[in-house]
């Protein structure tokens, strides 16, 4: 029905009997680390169980549908899932079984088909974070050696050091971006 904060708000606003008719899942991404077989079930906040495969499928379906609604074809047509290569970020600890689990969920969600599984890519979260950080303009980020006040200098003032100087800076920038979403 809903995703993200909208889902949490809607579920929290439901009365007891109404909430029992629904499923509310939190921290779905962490569940991928615990999947060991196709029959796994995940427990919702109201203690109800659902197939983990169904939960992952519906999350991917929601994200796909939302992306297709958001992205507009400049020529006025509509895009379909097959028009894109889908990139999913995954933890380093992803096993082959869990990767196959996600691929099957993506097929069921309509991101890809059995024939177009090559249009689904996995990227390690750390690599995605690095790529994102290197792509961003350094303006507005607080570096290790500067305070927030040093970022608000008047025009013509010395620019803060925004050069990349190691993993700690990347992690700090990545954490800043995570908190924005």
mmCIF file of C-alpha atoms in Angstrom:
data_model
loop_
_atom_site.group_PDB
_atom_site.id
_atom_site.type_symbol
_atom_site.label_atom_id
_atom_site.label_comp_id
_atom_site.label_asym_id
_atom_site.label_seq_id
_atom_site.Cartn_x
_atom_site.Cartn_y
_atom_site.Cartn_z
ATOM 1 C CA UNK A 1 0.000 0.000 0.000
ATOM 2 C CA UNK A 2 2.701 2.478 1.035
ATOM 3 C CA UNK A 3 6.448 2.661 1.335
ATOM 4 C CA UNK A 4 8.921 4.485 3.557
ATOM 5 C CA UNK A 5 7.741 7.128 5.992
ATOM 6 C CA UNK A 6 4.248 7.076 4.502
ATOM 7 C CA UNK A 7 3.941 3.404 5.430
ATOM 8 C CA UNK A 8 5.172 3.976 8.961
ATOM 9 C CA UNK A 9 2.810 6.898 9.491
ATOM 10 C CA UNK A 10 -0.167 5.045 8.039
ATOM 11 C CA UNK A 11 0.498 1.945 10.142
ATOM 12 C CA UNK A 12 1.000 3.977 13.323
ATOM 13 C CA UNK A 13 -2.310 5.763 12.698
ATOM 14 C CA UNK A 14 -4.275 2.518 12.317
ATOM 15 C CA UNK A 15 -6.458 1.309 15.145
ATOM 16 C CA UNK A 16 -5.813 -2.152 16.614
ATOM 17 C CA UNK A 17 -8.204 -4.200 14.469
ATOM 18 C CA UNK A 18 -7.306 -2.364 11.290
ATOM 19 C CA UNK A 19 -3.561 -2.778 11.912
ATOM 20 C CA UNK A 20 -4.059 -6.531 12.326
ATOM 21 C CA UNK A 21 -5.340 -6.751 8.728
ATOM 22 C CA UNK A 22 -2.101 -5.334 7.328
ATOM 23 C CA UNK A 23 1.602 -6.090 7.362
ATOM 24 C CA UNK A 24 4.210 -3.503 8.319
ATOM 25 C CA UNK A 25 7.846 -4.369 7.686
ATOM 26 C CA UNK A 26 10.783 -2.318 8.887
ATOM 27 C CA UNK A 27 14.459 -2.576 7.972
ATOM 28 C CA UNK A 28 13.749 -4.943 5.105
ATOM 29 C CA UNK A 29 17.237 -4.583 3.710
ATOM 30 C CA UNK A 30 18.811 -6.167 6.791
ATOM 31 C CA UNK A 31 16.743 -9.312 6.257
ATOM 32 C CA UNK A 32 18.729 -10.209 3.139
ATOM 33 C CA UNK A 33 21.583 -11.249 5.437
ATOM 34 C CA UNK A 34 19.414 -13.920 7.061
ATOM 35 C CA UNK A 35 17.911 -15.641 4.027
ATOM 36 C CA UNK A 36 19.066 -19.224 3.812
ATOM 37 C CA UNK A 37 16.325 -20.923 1.827
ATOM 38 C CA UNK A 38 13.382 -20.119 -0.433
ATOM 39 C CA UNK A 39 10.788 -20.852 2.254
ATOM 40 C CA UNK A 40 12.009 -18.182 4.689
ATOM 41 C CA UNK A 41 9.334 -16.015 6.258
ATOM 42 C CA UNK A 42 9.712 -12.524 7.689
ATOM 43 C CA UNK A 43 7.862 -11.236 10.746
ATOM 44 C CA UNK A 44 5.967 -7.955 10.428
ATOM 45 C CA UNK A 45 5.763 -5.396 13.222
ATOM 46 C CA UNK A 46 2.341 -6.781 14.198
ATOM 47 C CA UNK A 47 3.893 -10.282 14.495
ATOM 48 C CA UNK A 48 2.308 -11.629 11.283
ATOM 49 C CA UNK A 49 4.484 -13.710 8.961
ATOM 50 C CA UNK A 50 4.875 -13.392 5.204
ATOM 51 C CA UNK A 51 7.149 -15.039 2.679
ATOM 52 C CA UNK A 52 10.434 -13.143 2.498
ATOM 53 C CA UNK A 53 10.318 -13.632 -1.283
ATOM 54 C CA UNK A 54 6.933 -11.870 -1.421
ATOM 55 C CA UNK A 55 8.186 -8.978 0.710
ATOM 56 C CA UNK A 56 11.307 -8.438 -1.429
ATOM 57 C CA UNK A 57 9.281 -8.774 -4.616
ATOM 58 C CA UNK A 58 6.769 -6.156 -3.508
ATOM 59 C CA UNK A 59 9.490 -3.736 -2.416
ATOM 60 C CA UNK A 60 11.178 -4.032 -5.811
ATOM 61 C CA UNK A 61 7.809 -3.716 -7.579
ATOM 62 C CA UNK A 62 7.034 -0.533 -5.651
ATOM 63 C CA UNK A 63 10.438 0.981 -6.451
ATOM 64 C CA UNK A 64 10.088 0.034 -10.130
ATOM 65 C CA UNK A 65 6.574 1.490 -10.403
ATOM 66 C CA UNK A 66 7.600 4.654 -8.574
ATOM 67 C CA UNK A 67 10.627 5.124 -10.837
ATOM 68 C CA UNK A 68 8.523 4.626 -13.971
ATOM 69 C CA UNK A 69 5.976 7.189 -12.735
ATOM 70 C CA UNK A 70 8.735 9.665 -11.906
ATOM 71 C CA UNK A 71 10.824 9.386 -15.067
ATOM 72 C CA UNK A 72 9.222 11.042 -18.054
ATOM 73 C CA UNK A 73 10.023 10.282 -21.672
ATOM 74 C CA UNK A 74 11.078 13.579 -23.335
ATOM 75 C CA UNK A 75 9.167 12.522 -26.467
ATOM 76 C CA UNK A 76 5.925 12.095 -24.536
ATOM 77 C CA UNK A 77 5.850 8.301 -24.488
ATOM 78 C CA UNK A 78 6.087 6.096 -21.458
ATOM 79 C CA UNK A 79 9.062 4.080 -20.354
ATOM 80 C CA UNK A 80 8.823 0.440 -19.418
ATOM 81 C CA UNK A 81 11.027 -1.522 -17.045
ATOM 82 C CA UNK A 82 12.812 -3.126 -20.009
ATOM 83 C CA UNK A 83 14.048 0.313 -21.117
ATOM 84 C CA UNK A 84 16.471 0.413 -18.190
ATOM 85 C CA UNK A 85 19.363 -1.391 -16.640
ATOM 86 C CA UNK A 86 18.513 -1.674 -12.947
ATOM 87 C CA UNK A 87 21.332 -1.261 -10.441
ATOM 88 C CA UNK A 88 20.866 -2.613 -6.927
ATOM 89 C CA UNK A 89 23.332 -1.853 -4.164
ATOM 90 C CA UNK A 90 24.158 -4.833 -1.999
ATOM 91 C CA UNK A 91 26.345 -5.582 1.023
ATOM 92 C CA UNK A 92 29.733 -7.180 0.515
ATOM 93 C CA UNK A 93 28.533 -10.274 2.365
ATOM 94 C CA UNK A 94 25.943 -11.155 -0.301
ATOM 95 C CA UNK A 95 26.147 -14.886 -1.045
ATOM 96 C CA UNK A 96 25.376 -16.484 -4.399
ATOM 97 C CA UNK A 97 22.147 -17.896 -2.964
ATOM 98 C CA UNK A 98 21.013 -14.479 -1.750
ATOM 99 C CA UNK A 99 21.947 -12.903 -5.075
ATOM 100 C CA UNK A 100 19.803 -15.498 -6.857
ATOM 101 C CA UNK A 101 17.014 -14.772 -4.370
ATOM 102 C CA UNK A 102 17.123 -11.067 -5.301
ATOM 103 C CA UNK A 103 17.207 -11.885 -9.027
ATOM 104 C CA UNK A 104 14.094 -14.045 -8.673
ATOM 105 C CA UNK A 105 12.380 -11.266 -6.707
ATOM 106 C CA UNK A 106 13.307 -8.804 -9.462
ATOM 107 C CA UNK A 107 11.815 -11.114 -12.110
ATOM 108 C CA UNK A 108 8.601 -11.501 -10.121
ATOM 109 C CA UNK A 109 8.466 -7.712 -9.599
ATOM 110 C CA UNK A 110 8.798 -7.056 -13.324
ATOM 111 C CA UNK A 111 12.156 -5.277 -13.220
ATOM 112 C CA UNK A 112 13.598 -7.871 -15.557
ATOM 113 C CA UNK A 113 12.489 -11.089 -17.224
ATOM 114 C CA UNK A 114 14.190 -14.454 -17.359
ATOM 115 C CA UNK A 115 15.513 -13.396 -20.776
ATOM 116 C CA UNK A 116 16.742 -9.962 -19.610
ATOM 117 C CA UNK A 117 18.393 -10.788 -16.283
ATOM 118 C CA UNK A 118 21.542 -9.162 -17.675
ATOM 119 C CA UNK A 119 19.732 -5.815 -17.222
ATOM 120 C CA UNK A 120 19.991 -6.245 -13.449
ATOM 121 C CA UNK A 121 23.324 -5.240 -11.942
ATOM 122 C CA UNK A 122 24.634 -5.595 -8.419
ATOM 123 C CA UNK A 123 27.004 -2.966 -7.058
ATOM 124 C CA UNK A 124 28.622 -3.142 -3.653
ATOM 125 C CA UNK A 125 27.309 -0.462 -1.312
ATOM 126 C CA UNK A 126 30.846 0.757 -0.623
ATOM 127 C CA UNK A 127 31.532 1.172 -4.358
ATOM 128 C CA UNK A 128 28.247 3.021 -4.851
ATOM 129 C CA UNK A 129 29.113 5.318 -1.954
ATOM 130 C CA UNK A 130 32.543 6.063 -3.391
ATOM 131 C CA UNK A 131 31.132 6.748 -6.847
ATOM 132 C CA UNK A 132 28.467 9.036 -5.404
ATOM 133 C CA UNK A 133 30.963 10.943 -3.278
ATOM 134 C CA UNK A 134 33.403 11.452 -6.136
ATOM 135 C CA UNK A 135 30.591 12.670 -8.391
ATOM 136 C CA UNK A 136 29.253 15.264 -5.940
ATOM 137 C CA UNK A 137 30.398 18.841 -5.941
ATOM 138 C CA UNK A 138 32.391 19.455 -2.773
ATOM 139 C CA UNK A 139 30.511 22.685 -1.937
ATOM 140 C CA UNK A 140 28.519 22.425 1.222
ATOM 141 C CA UNK A 141 30.271 19.437 2.741
ATOM 142 C CA UNK A 142 32.125 19.720 5.995
ATOM 143 C CA UNK A 143 35.573 18.223 5.778
ATOM 144 C CA UNK A 144 37.670 16.838 8.609
ATOM 145 C CA UNK A 145 39.548 20.093 9.186
ATOM 146 C CA UNK A 146 36.709 22.609 8.873
ATOM 147 C CA UNK A 147 33.660 23.529 10.889
ATOM 148 C CA UNK A 148 30.219 24.376 9.554
ATOM 149 C CA UNK A 149 31.043 28.083 10.062
ATOM 150 C CA UNK A 150 33.982 27.872 7.663
ATOM 151 C CA UNK A 151 31.552 26.746 4.953
ATOM 152 C CA UNK A 152 29.519 29.944 5.298
ATOM 153 C CA UNK A 153 32.283 32.388 4.435
ATOM 154 C CA UNK A 154 31.426 35.464 2.355
ATOM 155 C CA UNK A 155 32.180 35.470 -1.376
ATOM 156 C CA UNK A 156 35.869 35.787 -2.094
ATOM 157 C CA UNK A 157 36.902 34.153 1.148
ATOM 158 C CA UNK A 158 39.341 31.272 1.078
ATOM 159 C CA UNK A 159 37.749 28.015 -0.013
ATOM 160 C CA UNK A 160 37.904 25.176 2.520
ATOM 161 C CA UNK A 161 39.996 22.137 1.701
ATOM 162 C CA UNK A 162 37.569 19.785 -0.024
ATOM 163 C CA UNK A 163 40.081 17.410 -1.533
ATOM 164 C CA UNK A 164 39.618 13.706 -1.003
ATOM 165 C CA UNK A 165 41.964 12.561 1.697
ATOM 166 C CA UNK A 166 40.950 9.050 2.506
ATOM 167 C CA UNK A 167 38.218 6.685 3.548
ATOM 168 C CA UNK A 168 37.134 8.680 6.598
ATOM 169 C CA UNK A 169 36.103 11.629 4.432
ATOM 170 C CA UNK A 170 34.150 9.366 2.100
ATOM 171 C CA UNK A 171 32.369 7.721 5.011
ATOM 172 C CA UNK A 172 31.517 11.095 6.517
ATOM 173 C CA UNK A 173 30.138 12.388 3.214
ATOM 174 C CA UNK A 174 28.247 9.157 2.597
ATOM 175 C CA UNK A 175 26.690 9.327 6.062
ATOM 176 C CA UNK A 176 25.643 12.912 5.359
ATOM 177 C CA UNK A 177 23.922 11.830 2.136
ATOM 178 C CA UNK A 178 22.239 8.835 3.779
ATOM 179 C CA UNK A 179 20.684 11.155 6.340
ATOM 180 C CA UNK A 180 19.223 13.346 3.603
ATOM 181 C CA UNK A 181 16.999 10.559 2.264
#
